Amino acid sequence: MDIDTQWQQIKKMWTSTCSEVLGKKKYQQKDWISADTLNKVQVRKEKKGAINNSRTRAAKATAQEEYTEANRAVKNSVKTDKANFIEDLAKEAEDASAQGNMKQLCDITRKLAGKYKRTDRPIKDKNDNVLTSDEDQLKRWREHFEELLNRPPPQNPPDITPAEEVLQINCERPSKAEIEKAIHHMKRGKA
């Protein structure tokens, strides 16, 4: 048995074991990309392969034109998918607002703003065991806040002396001149 066949056997053993144990890396698709767009992406990949495999300049030029057309189709399809997704989210936000569901409205607003991170990190109990079920996590949060907020009053309350002089604070409505002065001193672009 020569060294090349040994290497091929070792390589095959490693790759098969790794694919069984670890599996292949799964790429997370965006929720809003349609199946039609994914098909167009696949066609674009094939066109790119045709560019790389073409042997003559003429074949490469025609393959490049086909790829450019496929790339344009993918970009247009992605643009329409994203616009449809945003339109659907806006409708959901309007419905949530009409129903008075502020949690859903805030979640949708965060998604639309592009800074959406829903943190569902597992929490630990008092013994440092990870709680996986939602019910156990809610119970632990309840325990935490009951301990934090339901404390007995302090044994020795702080001795706060009264103020030496009473400050005269004007509580009347501000005049128009005061408002104009305050606005004038603000930085530009600040509300």
Coordinates of N, CA and C in Angstrom, one line a residue:
M1 N 0.9 -1.2 0.0 CA 0.0 0.0 0.0 C 0.9 1.2 0.0
D2 N 0.7 2.1 -1.0 CA 1.6 3.3 -1.1 C 1.0 4.4 -0.3
I3 N 1.7 5.5 -0.1 CA 1.4 6.6 0.7 C 0.1 7.3 0.3
D4 N -0.1 7.4 -1.0 CA -1.3 8.2 -1.5 C -2.6 7.5 -1.1
T5 N -2.6 6.2 -1.3 CA -3.8 5.4 -0.9 C -4.0 5.5 0.6
Q6 N -3.0 5.4 1.4 CA -3.1 5.6 2.9 C -3.7 7.0 3.2
W7 N -3.2 8.0 2.5 CA -3.7 9.3 2.8 C -5.1 9.5 2.4
Q8 N -5.5 8.9 1.3 CA -6.9 8.9 0.9 C -7.8 8.2 1.9
Q9 N -7.4 7.1 2.4 CA -8.2 6.4 3.4 C -8.3 7.2 4.7
I10 N -7.2 7.8 5.1 CA -7.2 8.6 6.4 C -8.1 9.8 6.2
K11 N -8.0 10.5 5.0 CA -8.8 11.6 4.7 C -10.3 11.3 4.7
K12 N -10.6 10.1 4.0 CA -12.0 9.7 4.0 C -12.6 9.4 5.3
M13 N -11.7 8.7 6.2 CA -12.2 8.4 7.5 C -12.5 9.7 8.3
W14 N -11.6 10.7 8.3 CA -11.8 11.9 9.0 C -13.0 12.7 8.5
T15 N -13.1 12.8 7.2 CA -14.3 13.6 6.7 C -15.6 12.9 7.0
S16 N -15.7 11.6 6.9 CA -16.9 10.9 7.2 C -17.3 11.0 8.7
T17 N -16.2 10.8 9.5 CA -16.5 10.9 11.0 C -16.9 12.3 11.4
C18 N -16.3 13.3 10.8 CA -16.6 14.7 11.2 C -18.0 15.0 10.7
S19 N -18.4 14.6 9.5 CA -19.7 14.9 9.0 C -20.8 14.1 9.8
E20 N -20.5 12.9 10.3 CA -21.5 12.2 11.1 C -21.6 12.9 12.5
V21 N -20.5 13.2 13.1 CA -20.6 13.8 14.5 C -21.0 15.3 14.5
L22 N -20.3 16.1 13.7 CA -20.6 17.5 13.7 C -21.7 17.9 12.7
G23 N -21.9 17.2 11.6 CA -22.9 17.6 10.6 C -22.3 18.7 9.8
K24 N -23.1 19.1 8.8 CA -22.7 20.2 7.9 C -23.2 21.5 8.5
K25 N -22.4 22.5 8.2 CA -22.8 23.9 8.7 C -24.1 24.3 8.0
K26 N -25.0 24.7 8.8 CA -26.3 25.2 8.2 C -26.3 26.7 8.2
Y27 N -26.5 27.2 7.0 CA -26.6 28.7 6.9 C -28.0 29.1 7.1
Q28 N -28.1 30.1 8.0 CA -29.5 30.6 8.3 C -30.0 31.6 7.3
Q29 N -31.1 31.2 6.7 CA -31.7 32.0 5.6 C -32.5 33.1 6.3
K30 N -32.6 34.2 5.6 CA -33.5 35.3 6.1 C -34.9 34.8 6.0
D31 N -35.8 35.2 7.0 CA -37.2 34.8 7.0 C -37.9 35.3 5.7
W32 N -37.5 36.4 5.3 CA -38.3 37.1 4.2 C -37.9 36.7 2.8
I33 N -36.9 35.9 2.6 CA -36.5 35.5 1.3 C -37.4 34.4 0.8
S34 N -38.0 34.6 -0.4 CA -38.9 33.6 -0.9 C -38.1 32.5 -1.6
A35 N -38.9 31.4 -1.9 CA -38.3 30.2 -2.5 C -37.9 30.6 -4.0
D36 N -38.6 31.4 -4.6 CA -38.3 31.9 -6.0 C -37.0 32.6 -6.0
T37 N -36.7 33.4 -5.0 CA -35.4 34.1 -4.9 C -34.3 33.1 -4.7
L38 N -34.5 32.1 -3.8 CA -33.5 31.1 -3.6 C -33.2 30.4 -4.8
N39 N -34.2 30.1 -5.6 CA -33.9 29.4 -6.9 C -33.1 30.3 -7.8
K40 N -33.4 31.6 -7.8 CA -32.6 32.5 -8.7 C -31.2 32.6 -8.2
V41 N -30.9 32.5 -6.9 CA -29.6 32.5 -6.3 C -28.8 31.3 -6.8
Q42 N -29.5 30.1 -6.8 CA -28.9 28.9 -7.3 C -28.5 29.0 -8.8
V43 N -29.4 29.6 -9.6 CA -29.1 29.8 -11.0 C -27.9 30.7 -11.1
R44 N -27.8 31.7 -10.3 CA -26.7 32.6 -10.4 C -25.4 31.9 -10.0
K45 N -25.4 31.0 -9.0 CA -24.2 30.2 -8.7 C -23.8 29.4 -9.9
E46 N -24.7 28.8 -10.6 CA -24.4 28.0 -11.7 C -23.8 28.8 -12.8
K47 N -24.3 30.0 -13.0 CA -23.7 30.9 -14.0 C -22.3 31.3 -13.6
K48 N -22.0 31.5 -12.4 CA -20.7 31.8 -11.9 C -19.7 30.7 -12.2
G49 N -20.2 29.5 -11.9 CA -19.4 28.3 -12.3 C -19.1 28.2 -13.7
A50 N -20.1 28.6 -14.6 CA -19.9 28.6 -16.0 C -18.8 29.6 -16.4
I51 N -18.8 30.7 -15.7 CA -17.7 31.7 -16.0 C -16.3 31.1 -15.7
N52 N -16.3 30.5 -14.5 CA -15.0 29.9 -14.1 C -14.5 28.7 -15.0
N53 N -15.5 28.0 -15.5 CA -15.1 26.8 -16.3 C -15.0 27.1 -17.8
S54 N -15.3 28.3 -18.3 CA -15.2 28.6 -19.7 C -13.7 28.7 -20.1
R55 N -13.4 28.2 -21.3 CA -12.1 28.1 -21.8 C -11.7 29.2 -22.7
T56 N -12.6 29.7 -23.5 CA -12.3 30.7 -24.5 C -12.8 32.0 -24.0
R57 N -12.3 33.1 -24.6 CA -12.7 34.5 -24.2 C -14.2 34.7 -24.6
A58 N -14.6 34.2 -25.8 CA -15.9 34.4 -26.3 C -16.9 33.7 -25.3
A59 N -16.6 32.5 -24.9 CA -17.5 31.7 -24.0 C -17.5 32.4 -22.7
K60 N -16.4 32.9 -22.2 CA -16.3 33.6 -21.0 C -17.2 34.9 -21.0
A61 N -17.1 35.6 -22.1 CA -17.9 36.9 -22.3 C -19.4 36.6 -22.2
T62 N -19.8 35.6 -23.0 CA -21.3 35.2 -22.9 C -21.7 34.8 -21.6
A63 N -20.8 34.0 -20.9 CA -21.2 33.5 -19.6 C -21.2 34.7 -18.6
Q64 N -20.3 35.7 -18.8 CA -20.4 36.9 -17.9 C -21.6 37.7 -18.1
E65 N -22.1 37.8 -19.4 CA -23.4 38.5 -19.6 C -24.5 37.8 -19.0
E66 N -24.5 36.4 -19.1 CA -25.6 35.7 -18.4 C -25.6 35.8 -16.9
Y67 N -24.4 35.8 -16.4 CA -24.2 36.0 -14.9 C -24.7 37.4 -14.5
T68 N -24.4 38.4 -15.3 CA -24.8 39.8 -14.9 C -26.3 39.9 -14.9
E69 N -26.9 39.2 -15.9 CA -28.4 39.2 -16.0 C -29.0 38.5 -14.8
A70 N -28.4 37.3 -14.4 CA -28.9 36.5 -13.3 C -28.7 37.3 -12.0
N71 N -27.6 38.0 -11.9 CA -27.3 38.8 -10.7 C -28.3 39.9 -10.5
R72 N -28.6 40.6 -11.6 CA -29.6 41.7 -11.6 C -31.0 41.1 -11.2
A73 N -31.4 39.9 -11.7 CA -32.6 39.3 -11.3 C -32.7 39.0 -9.9
V74 N -31.6 38.5 -9.3 CA -31.5 38.1 -7.9 C -31.7 39.4 -7.0
K75 N -31.0 40.5 -7.4 CA -31.1 41.7 -6.6 C -32.5 42.3 -6.7
N76 N -33.1 42.3 -7.8 CA -34.5 42.8 -7.9 C -35.5 41.9 -7.1
S77 N -35.3 40.6 -7.2 CA -36.2 39.7 -6.4 C -36.0 39.9 -4.9
V78 N -34.8 40.1 -4.5 CA -34.5 40.3 -3.0 C -35.1 41.6 -2.6
K79 N -35.0 42.6 -3.5 CA -35.6 43.9 -3.1 C -37.1 43.9 -3.0
T80 N -37.8 43.1 -3.9 CA -39.2 43.0 -3.8 C -39.6 42.2 -2.6
D81 N -38.9 41.1 -2.3 CA -39.2 40.3 -1.1 C -39.0 41.1 0.2
K82 N -38.0 41.9 0.3 CA -37.8 42.7 1.5 C -38.9 43.8 1.6
A83 N -39.3 44.4 0.5 CA -40.3 45.4 0.5 C -41.6 44.7 1.0
N84 N -41.9 43.5 0.5 CA -43.2 42.8 0.9 C -43.1 42.5 2.4
F85 N -41.9 42.1 2.8 CA -41.8 41.7 4.3 C -42.0 42.9 5.2
I86 N -41.4 44.0 4.8 CA -41.6 45.3 5.6 C -43.0 45.7 5.6
E87 N -43.7 45.6 4.4 CA -45.1 46.0 4.3 C -45.9 45.1 5.2
D88 N -45.7 43.8 5.3 CA -46.4 42.9 6.2 C -46.1 43.2 7.6
L89 N -44.9 43.6 8.0 CA -44.6 43.9 9.3 C -45.3 45.2 9.7
A90 N -45.4 46.2 8.8 CA -46.1 47.4 9.1 C -47.6 47.2 9.3
K91 N -48.2 46.2 8.5 CA -49.6 45.9 8.8 C -49.8 45.2 10.1
E92 N -48.8 44.3 10.5 CA -48.9 43.7 11.8 C -48.8 44.8 12.9
A93 N -47.9 45.7 12.7 CA -47.7 46.8 13.7 C -49.0 47.6 13.8
E94 N -49.7 47.9 12.7 CA -50.9 48.7 12.8 C -52.0 47.9 13.5
D95 N -52.1 46.6 13.3 CA -53.0 45.7 14.0 C -52.7 45.7 15.5
A96 N -51.5 45.5 15.8 CA -51.1 45.5 17.2 C -51.4 46.8 17.9
S97 N -51.2 47.9 17.2 CA -51.5 49.2 17.8 C -53.0 49.4 18.0
A98 N -53.8 48.9 17.0 CA -55.2 49.0 17.1 C -55.8 48.2 18.3
Q99 N -55.1 47.0 18.5 CA -55.5 46.1 19.6 C -54.9 46.6 21.0
G100 N -54.0 47.5 21.0 CA -53.3 47.9 22.2 C -52.3 47.0 22.7
N101 N -51.7 46.1 21.8 CA -50.7 45.1 22.2 C -49.3 45.8 22.0
M102 N -48.9 46.4 23.1 CA -47.6 47.2 23.1 C -46.4 46.3 22.9
K103 N -46.4 45.1 23.5 CA -45.2 44.2 23.4 C -45.0 43.9 21.9
Q104 N -46.0 43.4 21.3 CA -45.9 43.1 19.9 C -45.5 44.3 19.0
L105 N -46.0 45.4 19.3 CA -45.7 46.6 18.6 C -44.3 47.0 18.8
C106 N -43.7 46.9 20.0 CA -42.3 47.2 20.2 C -41.4 46.2 19.6
D107 N -41.8 44.9 19.6 CA -41.0 43.9 18.9 C -40.9 44.2 17.4
I108 N -42.0 44.5 16.8 CA -42.0 44.8 15.4 C -41.2 46.1 15.1
T109 N -41.4 47.1 15.9 CA -40.6 48.3 15.7 C -39.1 48.0 15.8
R110 N -38.7 47.2 16.7 CA -37.3 46.9 16.8 C -36.8 46.1 15.5
K111 N -37.6 45.2 15.0 CA -37.3 44.5 13.8 C -37.2 45.5 12.6
L112 N -38.1 46.4 12.5 CA -38.0 47.3 11.4 C -36.8 48.3 11.5
A113 N -36.4 48.6 12.8 CA -35.3 49.5 13.0 C -34.0 48.8 12.6
G114 N -34.0 47.4 12.6 CA -32.8 46.7 12.2 C -31.9 46.4 13.4
K115 N -32.3 46.7 14.6 CA -31.5 46.5 15.8 C -32.3 45.5 16.7
Y116 N -32.7 44.4 16.1 CA -33.5 43.4 16.8 C -32.7 42.3 17.4
K117 N -32.7 42.2 18.7 CA -32.0 41.1 19.4 C -33.0 40.6 20.4
R118 N -33.5 39.5 20.2 CA -34.4 38.9 21.3 C -33.5 38.0 22.1
T119 N -33.3 38.4 23.3 CA -32.4 37.6 24.2 C -33.1 36.6 24.9
D120 N -33.0 35.3 24.6 CA -33.5 34.2 25.3 C -32.4 33.4 25.9
R121 N -31.5 34.1 26.6 CA -30.4 33.3 27.2 C -31.0 32.5 28.4
P122 N -30.5 31.3 28.5 CA -30.9 30.5 29.7 C -30.4 31.1 31.0
I123 N -31.2 31.0 32.0 CA -30.7 31.5 33.3 C -30.5 30.3 34.2
K124 N -29.8 30.6 35.3 CA -29.5 29.6 36.3 C -30.2 29.7 37.6
D125 N -30.5 28.6 38.2 CA -31.1 28.7 39.5 C -30.1 28.9 40.6
K126 N -30.5 28.9 41.9 CA -29.5 29.2 43.0 C -28.4 28.2 43.1
N127 N -28.5 27.0 42.5 CA -27.5 26.0 42.6 C -26.7 25.9 41.3
D128 N -26.7 27.0 40.5 CA -26.0 27.1 39.2 C -26.4 26.0 38.2
N129 N -27.6 25.5 38.2 CA -28.1 24.6 37.2 C -28.9 25.4 36.2
V130 N -28.6 25.1 34.9 CA -29.3 25.9 33.8 C -30.7 25.5 33.7
L131 N -31.6 26.5 33.7 CA -33.0 26.3 33.6 C -33.4 26.4 32.1
T132 N -34.0 25.3 31.5 CA -34.2 25.3 30.1 C -35.7 25.6 29.8
S133 N -36.6 25.2 30.6 CA -38.0 25.5 30.3 C -38.4 26.9 30.6
D134 N -39.4 27.4 29.8 CA -39.8 28.8 30.1 C -40.5 28.9 31.4
E135 N -41.2 27.9 31.8 CA -41.9 27.9 33.1 C -40.9 28.0 34.3
D136 N -39.9 27.2 34.2 CA -38.9 27.3 35.3 C -38.1 28.6 35.3
Q137 N -37.9 29.2 34.1 CA -37.2 30.5 34.1 C -38.1 31.6 34.7
L138 N -39.4 31.5 34.4 CA -40.3 32.5 34.9 C -40.4 32.4 36.5
K139 N -40.4 31.2 37.0 CA -40.4 31.0 38.4 C -39.2 31.5 39.1
R140 N -38.0 31.3 38.4 CA -36.8 31.8 39.0 C -36.8 33.4 38.9
W141 N -37.3 34.0 37.9 CA -37.4 35.5 37.9 C -38.3 36.0 39.0
R142 N -39.4 35.3 39.2 CA -40.3 35.7 40.3 C -39.6 35.6 41.6
E143 N -38.8 34.5 41.9 CA -38.1 34.4 43.1 C -37.1 35.5 43.3
H144 N -36.4 35.8 42.2 CA -35.3 36.8 42.2 C -35.9 38.2 42.6
F145 N -37.0 38.5 42.0 CA -37.5 39.9 42.2 C -38.3 39.9 43.6
E146 N -38.8 38.8 44.0 CA -39.4 38.8 45.4 C -38.3 39.0 46.4
E147 N -37.2 38.3 46.2 CA -36.1 38.5 47.2 C -35.5 40.0 47.1
L148 N -35.5 40.5 45.9 CA -34.9 41.8 45.7 C -35.8 42.9 46.2
L149 N -37.1 42.8 45.9 CA -38.0 43.9 46.2 C -38.7 43.8 47.6
N150 N -38.9 42.6 48.0 CA -39.7 42.4 49.3 C -38.7 42.2 50.5
R151 N -38.0 43.3 50.8 CA -37.1 43.2 52.0 C -37.7 43.9 53.1
P152 N -37.3 43.6 54.3 CA -37.8 44.3 55.5 C -37.2 45.7 55.5
P153 N -37.9 46.6 56.2 CA -37.3 48.0 56.3 C -36.0 48.0 57.0
P154 N -35.1 48.9 56.8 CA -33.8 48.9 57.4 C -34.0 49.1 59.0
Q155 N -33.0 48.5 59.7 CA -33.0 48.6 61.2 C -32.8 50.0 61.6
N156 N -31.8 50.6 61.0 CA -31.4 52.0 61.4 C -31.6 52.9 60.2
P157 N -32.8 53.5 60.2 CA -33.0 54.4 59.0 C -32.0 55.6 59.0
P158 N -31.7 56.1 57.9 CA -30.7 57.2 57.8 C -31.3 58.5 58.4
D159 N -30.4 59.2 59.1 CA -30.8 60.5 59.7 C -30.6 61.6 58.7
I160 N -31.6 62.1 58.1 CA -31.5 63.1 57.1 C -32.0 64.4 57.7
T161 N -31.1 65.4 57.8 CA -31.4 66.6 58.4 C -32.1 67.5 57.4
P162 N -33.1 68.3 57.9 CA -33.8 69.2 57.0 C -32.9 70.3 56.4
A163 N -33.3 70.8 55.3 CA -32.5 71.9 54.6 C -32.4 73.1 55.5
E164 N -31.3 73.8 55.4 CA -31.1 75.0 56.3 C -31.9 76.1 55.8
E165 N -32.0 76.3 54.5 CA -32.8 77.4 54.0 C -33.8 76.9 53.0
V166 N -34.9 77.5 52.9 CA -35.9 77.1 51.9 C -35.6 77.8 50.6
L167 N -35.5 77.0 49.5 CA -35.2 77.6 48.2 C -36.5 78.2 47.6
Q168 N -36.4 79.3 47.0 CA -37.5 79.9 46.3 C -37.4 79.5 44.8
I169 N -38.3 78.6 44.4 CA -38.4 78.1 43.0 C -39.6 78.6 42.4
N170 N -39.4 79.2 41.2 CA -40.5 79.8 40.4 C -41.3 78.6 39.8
C171 N -42.5 78.4 40.1 CA -43.3 77.3 39.6 C -44.4 77.8 38.6
E172 N -44.3 79.1 38.2 CA -45.2 79.6 37.2 C -44.9 79.2 35.8
R173 N -45.8 79.4 34.9 CA -45.6 79.0 33.5 C -44.5 79.9 33.0
P174 N -43.6 79.4 32.1 CA -42.5 80.2 31.6 C -43.1 81.2 30.6
S175 N -42.4 82.3 30.5 CA -42.8 83.4 29.5 C -42.4 83.0 28.1
K176 N -42.9 83.7 27.1 CA -42.5 83.5 25.8 C -41.1 83.8 25.5
A177 N -40.6 84.8 26.2 CA -39.2 85.2 26.1 C -38.2 84.2 26.6
E178 N -38.6 83.5 27.8 CA -37.8 82.5 28.3 C -37.8 81.2 27.4
I179 N -38.9 80.9 26.8 CA -38.9 79.8 25.9 C -38.0 80.0 24.7
E180 N -38.1 81.3 24.1 CA -37.3 81.6 22.9 C -35.8 81.6 23.3
K181 N -35.5 82.0 24.5 CA -34.1 82.0 24.9 C -33.6 80.6 25.1
A182 N -34.4 79.7 25.6 CA -34.0 78.3 25.8 C -33.8 77.6 24.5
I183 N -34.7 77.9 23.5 CA -34.6 77.3 22.2 C -33.4 77.8 21.5
H184 N -33.1 79.1 21.6 CA -31.9 79.7 21.0 C -30.6 79.0 21.5
H185 N -30.6 78.6 22.7 CA -29.4 78.0 23.3 C -29.2 76.5 23.0
M186 N -30.2 75.9 22.4 CA -30.2 74.5 22.1 C -29.3 74.3 20.9
K187 N -28.7 73.1 20.8 CA -27.9 72.7 19.6 C -28.9 72.5 18.4
R188 N -28.3 72.6 17.2 CA -29.1 72.5 16.0 C -29.5 71.0 15.9
G189 N -30.7 70.8 15.4 CA -31.2 69.4 15.1 C -31.7 68.7 16.4
K190 N -31.7 69.4 17.5 CA -32.3 68.8 18.7 C -33.7 69.3 18.9
A191 N -34.5 68.3 19.4 CA -35.9 68.7 19.6 C -36.2 69.2 21.0

